Amino acid sequence: MEITWWGHATCTVEDSGVRFLTDPLFARRFAHLRRRRGAPPPPEAARAEAVLVSHLHADHLHLPSLARLAPGTRVVVPRGALAAVPALRRLDGRGLRLTELAPGESTEVEGVRVRAVPASHDGRRLPVGPQRSPALGFVVEGEAHTYFAGDTGLFDGMADAVGPVDVALLPVGGWGPYLGHGHLDAGRAAEALAVLSPAAAVPVHYGTYWPIGMDAVRPHEFHSPGDEFVRHAARLAPKVAVHRLGHGERVRPEVAR
């Protein structure tokens, strides 16, 4: 199996010959954010058998990026997403195949099981709207079991909810100078790593987008989370092989399964 990090929470997980794309975000700029590091993903990044969308925030469910997917692509979204984001129905009409999942539910993509797991995060389509759709993580169960956390904080029972995994893709930062409730910073992500105890980990969700005009505001929160995660992980989970990738880089983690 192979993992490519394209930036932010966007990764390609290729397992058993099936390509999964997580939270695709291909824009140079959107809303008040601009891409400060790494070129936007190349066209090949939009090629996948299935896309896994963890929650409805615009930097994870980005409609223009989803519109670049080929007809026939499966798009797995949290249950309630079609009601909360009506524009998703237009994508469904353009040939994408949308599947809604709630925590504990699963679907199969070309023989590979995808299991939705809980996340501790506000899943609403902000800035307005009721809580109509949960935030999710996903476990891709092929030759390896790969956990994509989406956005989450630490929560009780995390290891039991996620289950045994070989590789963990964990958020370690954000897109602004402060991380509130329902997020992992580098230290908390290392704590999650110790709880989950995978063979390998890849830090994501940092060092890509930053608010326009705020380059000088707590810049270490943009640049340092990846290195800080490596340092914390070495102390809290020394048996886990941590792969800190650059934008567009890929790795084939060694797993025992």
mmCIF file with all atom_site columns, N, CA, C and O in Angstrom, residues 72-103:
data_model
loop_
_atom_site.group_PDB
_atom_site.id
_atom_site.type_symbol
_atom_site.label_atom_id
_atom_site.label_alt_id
_atom_site.label_comp_id
_atom_site.label_asym_id
_atom_site.label_entity_id
_atom_site.label_seq_id
_atom_site.pdbx_PDB_ins_code
_atom_site.Cartn_x
_atom_site.Cartn_y
_atom_site.Cartn_z
_atom_site.occupancy
_atom_site.B_iso_or_equiv
_atom_site.pdbx_formal_charge
_atom_site.auth_seq_id
_atom_site.auth_comp_id
_atom_site.auth_asym_id
_atom_site.auth_atom_id
_atom_site.pdbx_PDB_model_num
ATOM 1   N N  . GLY A 1 72  ? -18.647 8.650  -12.128 1.00 0.00 ? 72  GLY A N  1
ATOM 2   C CA . GLY A 1 72  ? -18.555 7.288  -11.639 1.00 0.00 ? 72  GLY A CA 1
ATOM 3   C C  . GLY A 1 72  ? -17.791 7.152  -10.345 1.00 0.00 ? 72  GLY A C  1
ATOM 4   O O  . GLY A 1 72  ? -17.827 6.091  -9.703  1.00 0.00 ? 72  GLY A O  1
ATOM 5   N N  . THR A 1 73  ? -17.079 8.219  -9.925  1.00 0.00 ? 73  THR A N  1
ATOM 6   C CA . THR A 1 73  ? -16.331 8.165  -8.671  1.00 0.00 ? 73  THR A CA 1
ATOM 7   C C  . THR A 1 73  ? -17.295 8.076  -7.491  1.00 0.00 ? 73  THR A C  1
ATOM 8   O O  . THR A 1 73  ? -18.283 8.808  -7.427  1.00 0.00 ? 73  THR A O  1
ATOM 9   N N  . ARG A 1 74  ? -17.022 7.160  -6.568  1.00 0.00 ? 74  ARG A N  1
ATOM 10  C CA . ARG A 1 74  ? -17.792 7.095  -5.325  1.00 0.00 ? 74  ARG A CA 1
ATOM 11  C C  . ARG A 1 74  ? -17.337 8.211  -4.404  1.00 0.00 ? 74  ARG A C  1
ATOM 12  O O  . ARG A 1 74  ? -16.135 8.450  -4.247  1.00 0.00 ? 74  ARG A O  1
ATOM 13  N N  . VAL A 1 75  ? -18.276 8.902  -3.776  1.00 0.00 ? 75  VAL A N  1
ATOM 14  C CA . VAL A 1 75  ? -17.957 9.936  -2.794  1.00 0.00 ? 75  VAL A CA 1
ATOM 15  C C  . VAL A 1 75  ? -18.696 9.571  -1.508  1.00 0.00 ? 75  VAL A C  1
ATOM 16  O O  . VAL A 1 75  ? -19.925 9.549  -1.476  1.00 0.00 ? 75  VAL A O  1
ATOM 17  N N  . VAL A 1 76  ? -17.940 9.263  -0.472  1.00 0.00 ? 76  VAL A N  1
ATOM 18  C CA . VAL A 1 76  ? -18.507 8.851  0.811   1.00 0.00 ? 76  VAL A CA 1
ATOM 19  C C  . VAL A 1 76  ? -18.524 10.064 1.730   1.00 0.00 ? 76  VAL A C  1
ATOM 20  O O  . VAL A 1 76  ? -17.477 10.685 1.983   1.00 0.00 ? 76  VAL A O  1
ATOM 21  N N  . VAL A 1 77  ? -19.707 10.423 2.211   1.00 0.00 ? 77  VAL A N  1
ATOM 22  C CA . VAL A 1 77  ? -19.885 11.624 3.026   1.00 0.00 ? 77  VAL A CA 1
ATOM 23  C C  . VAL A 1 77  ? -20.622 11.247 4.308   1.00 0.00 ? 77  VAL A C  1
ATOM 24  O O  . VAL A 1 77  ? -21.263 10.193 4.395   1.00 0.00 ? 77  VAL A O  1
ATOM 25  N N  . PRO A 1 78  ? -20.556 12.118 5.331   1.00 0.00 ? 78  PRO A N  1
ATOM 26  C CA . PRO A 1 78  ? -21.299 11.842 6.560   1.00 0.00 ? 78  PRO A CA 1
ATOM 27  C C  . PRO A 1 78  ? -22.810 11.823 6.312   1.00 0.00 ? 78  PRO A C  1
ATOM 28  O O  . PRO A 1 78  ? -23.320 12.556 5.456   1.00 0.00 ? 78  PRO A O  1
ATOM 29  N N  . ARG A 1 79  ? -23.499 10.979 7.066   1.00 0.00 ? 79  ARG A N  1
ATOM 30  C CA . ARG A 1 79  ? -24.950 10.907 6.919   1.00 0.00 ? 79  ARG A CA 1
ATOM 31  C C  . ARG A 1 79  ? -25.573 12.261 7.240   1.00 0.00 ? 79  ARG A C  1
ATOM 32  O O  . ARG A 1 79  ? -25.220 12.907 8.223   1.00 0.00 ? 79  ARG A O  1
ATOM 33  N N  . GLY A 1 80  ? -26.480 12.694 6.380   1.00 0.00 ? 80  GLY A N  1
ATOM 34  C CA . GLY A 1 80  ? -27.105 14.005 6.516   1.00 0.00 ? 80  GLY A CA 1
ATOM 35  C C  . GLY A 1 80  ? -26.469 15.071 5.655   1.00 0.00 ? 80  GLY A C  1
ATOM 36  O O  . GLY A 1 80  ? -26.985 16.191 5.578   1.00 0.00 ? 80  GLY A O  1
ATOM 37  N N  . ALA A 1 81  ? -25.364 14.740 4.978   1.00 0.00 ? 81  ALA A N  1
ATOM 38  C CA . ALA A 1 81  ? -24.669 15.754 4.182   1.00 0.00 ? 81  ALA A CA 1
ATOM 39  C C  . ALA A 1 81  ? -25.520 16.252 3.024   1.00 0.00 ? 81  ALA A C  1
ATOM 40  O O  . ALA A 1 81  ? -25.488 17.445 2.685   1.00 0.00 ? 81  ALA A O  1
ATOM 41  N N  . LEU A 1 82  ? -26.288 15.379 2.388   1.00 0.00 ? 82  LEU A N  1
ATOM 42  C CA . LEU A 1 82  ? -27.087 15.799 1.238   1.00 0.00 ? 82  LEU A CA 1
ATOM 43  C C  . LEU A 1 82  ? -28.167 16.791 1.647   1.00 0.00 ? 82  LEU A C  1
ATOM 44  O O  . LEU A 1 82  ? -28.512 17.696 0.880   1.00 0.00 ? 82  LEU A O  1
ATOM 45  N N  . ALA A 1 83  ? -28.701 16.643 2.854   1.00 0.00 ? 83  ALA A N  1
ATOM 46  C CA . ALA A 1 83  ? -29.691 17.602 3.337   1.00 0.00 ? 83  ALA A CA 1
ATOM 47  C C  . ALA A 1 83  ? -29.041 18.911 3.759   1.00 0.00 ? 83  ALA A C  1
ATOM 48  O O  . ALA A 1 83  ? -29.594 19.988 3.540   1.00 0.00 ? 83  ALA A O  1
ATOM 49  N N  . ALA A 1 84  ? -27.848 18.817 4.358   1.00 0.00 ? 84  ALA A N  1
ATOM 50  C CA . ALA A 1 84  ? -27.175 20.011 4.864   1.00 0.00 ? 84  ALA A CA 1
ATOM 51  C C  . ALA A 1 84  ? -26.513 20.821 3.763   1.00 0.00 ? 84  ALA A C  1
ATOM 52  O O  . ALA A 1 84  ? -26.369 22.046 3.882   1.00 0.00 ? 84  ALA A O  1
ATOM 53  N N  . VAL A 1 85  ? -26.069 20.163 2.676   1.00 0.00 ? 85  VAL A N  1
ATOM 54  C CA . VAL A 1 85  ? -25.381 20.836 1.568   1.00 0.00 ? 85  VAL A CA 1
ATOM 55  C C  . VAL A 1 85  ? -26.105 20.460 0.273   1.00 0.00 ? 85  VAL A C  1
ATOM 56  O O  . VAL A 1 85  ? -25.693 19.534 -0.445  1.00 0.00 ? 85  VAL A O  1
ATOM 57  N N  . PRO A 1 86  ? -27.193 21.143 -0.062  1.00 0.00 ? 86  PRO A N  1
ATOM 58  C CA . PRO A 1 86  ? -27.978 20.756 -1.238  1.00 0.00 ? 86  PRO A CA 1
ATOM 59  C C  . PRO A 1 86  ? -27.181 20.726 -2.538  1.00 0.00 ? 86  PRO A C  1
ATOM 60  O O  . PRO A 1 86  ? -27.518 19.972 -3.458  1.00 0.00 ? 86  PRO A O  1
ATOM 61  N N  . ALA A 1 87  ? -26.114 21.530 -2.630  1.00 0.00 ? 87  ALA A N  1
ATOM 62  C CA . ALA A 1 87  ? -25.319 21.536 -3.859  1.00 0.00 ? 87  ALA A CA 1
ATOM 63  C C  . ALA A 1 87  ? -24.696 20.180 -4.148  1.00 0.00 ? 87  ALA A C  1
ATOM 64  O O  . ALA A 1 87  ? -24.318 19.906 -5.291  1.00 0.00 ? 87  ALA A O  1
ATOM 65  N N  . LEU A 1 88  ? -24.564 19.333 -3.138  1.00 0.00 ? 88  LEU A N  1
ATOM 66  C CA . LEU A 1 88  ? -24.048 17.985 -3.388  1.00 0.00 ? 88  LEU A CA 1
ATOM 67  C C  . LEU A 1 88  ? -24.935 17.217 -4.357  1.00 0.00 ? 88  LEU A C  1
ATOM 68  O O  . LEU A 1 88  ? -24.459 16.358 -5.102  1.00 0.00 ? 88  LEU A O  1
ATOM 69  N N  . ARG A 1 89  ? -26.212 17.509 -4.361  1.00 0.00 ? 89  ARG A N  1
ATOM 70  C CA . ARG A 1 89  ? -27.126 16.789 -5.259  1.00 0.00 ? 89  ARG A CA 1
ATOM 71  C C  . ARG A 1 89  ? -26.809 17.093 -6.728  1.00 0.00 ? 89  ARG A C  1
ATOM 72  O O  . ARG A 1 89  ? -27.004 16.244 -7.598  1.00 0.00 ? 89  ARG A O  1
ATOM 73  N N  . ARG A 1 90  ? -26.292 18.304 -6.997  1.00 0.00 ? 90  ARG A N  1
ATOM 74  C CA . ARG A 1 90  ? -25.915 18.627 -8.374  1.00 0.00 ? 90  ARG A CA 1
ATOM 75  C C  . ARG A 1 90  ? -24.727 17.775 -8.809  1.00 0.00 ? 90  ARG A C  1
ATOM 76  O O  . ARG A 1 90  ? -24.653 17.352 -9.972  1.00 0.00 ? 90  ARG A O  1
ATOM 77  N N  . LEU A 1 91  ? -23.797 17.525 -7.889  1.00 0.00 ? 91  LEU A N  1
ATOM 78  C CA . LEU A 1 91  ? -22.673 16.651 -8.220  1.00 0.00 ? 91  LEU A CA 1
ATOM 79  C C  . LEU A 1 91  ? -23.158 15.230 -8.457  1.00 0.00 ? 91  LEU A C  1
ATOM 80  O O  . LEU A 1 91  ? -22.662 14.528 -9.344  1.00 0.00 ? 91  LEU A O  1
ATOM 81  N N  . ASP A 1 92  ? -24.130 14.806 -7.659  1.00 0.00 ? 92  ASP A N  1
ATOM 82  C CA . ASP A 1 92  ? -24.714 13.478 -7.854  1.00 0.00 ? 92  ASP A CA 1
ATOM 83  C C  . ASP A 1 92  ? -25.326 13.378 -9.248  1.00 0.00 ? 92  ASP A C  1
ATOM 84  O O  . ASP A 1 92  ? -25.208 12.355 -9.934  1.00 0.00 ? 92  ASP A O  1
ATOM 85  N N  . GLY A 1 93  ? -25.938 14.475 -9.695  1.00 0.00 ? 93  GLY A N  1
ATOM 86  C CA . GLY A 1 93  ? -26.528 14.480 -11.025 1.00 0.00 ? 93  GLY A CA 1
ATOM 87  C C  . GLY A 1 93  ? -25.506 14.502 -12.148 1.00 0.00 ? 93  GLY A C  1
ATOM 88  O O  . GLY A 1 93  ? -25.831 14.212 -13.300 1.00 0.00 ? 93  GLY A O  1
ATOM 89  N N  . ARG A 1 94  ? -24.249 14.850 -11.832 1.00 0.00 ? 94  ARG A N  1
ATOM 90  C CA . ARG A 1 94  ? -23.189 14.881 -12.842 1.00 0.00 ? 94  ARG A CA 1
ATOM 91  C C  . ARG A 1 94  ? -22.421 13.569 -12.915 1.00 0.00 ? 94  ARG A C  1
ATOM 92  O O  . ARG A 1 94  ? -21.393 13.481 -13.566 1.00 0.00 ? 94  ARG A O  1
ATOM 93  N N  . GLY A 1 95  ? -22.896 12.559 -12.223 1.00 0.00 ? 95  GLY A N  1
ATOM 94  C CA . GLY A 1 95  ? -22.297 11.236 -12.378 1.00 0.00 ? 95  GLY A CA 1
ATOM 95  C C  . GLY A 1 95  ? -21.495 10.741 -11.209 1.00 0.00 ? 95  GLY A C  1
ATOM 96  O O  . GLY A 1 95  ? -21.016 9.608  -11.225 1.00 0.00 ? 95  GLY A O  1
ATOM 97  N N  . LEU A 1 96  ? -21.300 11.564 -10.173 1.00 0.00 ? 96  LEU A N  1
ATOM 98  C CA . LEU A 1 96  ? -20.658 11.055 -8.976  1.00 0.00 ? 96  LEU A CA 1
ATOM 99  C C  . LEU A 1 96  ? -21.662 10.212 -8.190  1.00 0.00 ? 96  LEU A C  1
ATOM 100 O O  . LEU A 1 96  ? -22.853 10.478 -8.205  1.00 0.00 ? 96  LEU A O  1
ATOM 101 N N  . ARG A 1 97  ? -21.170 9.207  -7.522  1.00 0.00 ? 97  ARG A N  1
ATOM 102 C CA . ARG A 1 97  ? -22.047 8.303  -6.774  1.00 0.00 ? 97  ARG A CA 1
ATOM 103 C C  . ARG A 1 97  ? -21.843 8.558  -5.288  1.00 0.00 ? 97  ARG A C  1
ATOM 104 O O  . ARG A 1 97  ? -20.815 8.201  -4.735  1.00 0.00 ? 97  ARG A O  1
ATOM 105 N N  . LEU A 1 98  ? -22.833 9.194  -4.667  1.00 0.00 ? 98  LEU A N  1
ATOM 106 C CA . LEU A 1 98  ? -22.711 9.612  -3.280  1.00 0.00 ? 98  LEU A CA 1
ATOM 107 C C  . LEU A 1 98  ? -23.264 8.541  -2.335  1.00 0.00 ? 98  LEU A C  1
ATOM 108 O O  . LEU A 1 98  ? -24.343 7.979  -2.573  1.00 0.00 ? 98  LEU A O  1
ATOM 109 N N  . THR A 1 99  ? -22.515 8.295  -1.282  1.00 0.00 ? 99  THR A N  1
ATOM 110 C CA . THR A 1 99  ? -22.904 7.340  -0.245  1.00 0.00 ? 99  THR A CA 1
ATOM 111 C C  . THR A 1 99  ? -22.776 8.026  1.101   1.00 0.00 ? 99  THR A C  1
ATOM 112 O O  . THR A 1 99  ? -21.728 8.593  1.415   1.00 0.00 ? 99  THR A O  1
ATOM 113 N N  . GLU A 1 100 ? -23.827 7.995  1.891   1.00 0.00 ? 100 GLU A N  1
ATOM 114 C CA . GLU A 1 100 ? -23.796 8.573  3.235   1.00 0.00 ? 100 GLU A CA 1
ATOM 115 C C  . GLU A 1 100 ? -23.549 7.471  4.263   1.00 0.00 ? 100 GLU A C  1
ATOM 116 O O  . GLU A 1 100 ? -24.153 6.401  4.192   1.00 0.00 ? 100 GLU A O  1
ATOM 117 N N  . LEU A 1 101 ? -22.672 7.765  5.223   1.00 0.00 ? 101 LEU A N  1
ATOM 118 C CA . LEU A 1 101 ? -22.391 6.830  6.311   1.00 0.00 ? 101 LEU A CA 1
ATOM 119 C C  . LEU A 1 101 ? -22.464 7.561  7.644   1.00 0.00 ? 101 LEU A C  1
ATOM 120 O O  . LEU A 1 101 ? -22.131 8.745  7.738   1.00 0.00 ? 101 LEU A O  1
ATOM 121 N N  . ALA A 1 102 ? -22.878 6.825  8.667   1.00 0.00 ? 102 ALA A N  1
ATOM 122 C CA . ALA A 1 102 ? -22.815 7.283  10.049  1.00 0.00 ? 102 ALA A CA 1
ATOM 123 C C  . ALA A 1 102 ? -21.750 6.472  10.779  1.00 0.00 ? 102 ALA A C  1
ATOM 124 O O  . ALA A 1 102 ? -21.330 5.412  10.299  1.00 0.00 ? 102 ALA A O  1
ATOM 125 N N  . PRO A 1 103 ? -21.284 6.940  11.929  1.00 0.00 ? 103 PRO A N  1
ATOM 126 C CA . PRO A 1 103 ? -20.298 6.147  12.678  1.00 0.00 ? 103 PRO A CA 1
ATOM 127 C C  . PRO A 1 103 ? -20.796 4.725  12.916  1.00 0.00 ? 103 PRO A C  1
ATOM 128 O O  . PRO A 1 103 ? -21.944 4.496  13.293  1.00 0.00 ? 103 PRO A O  1
#
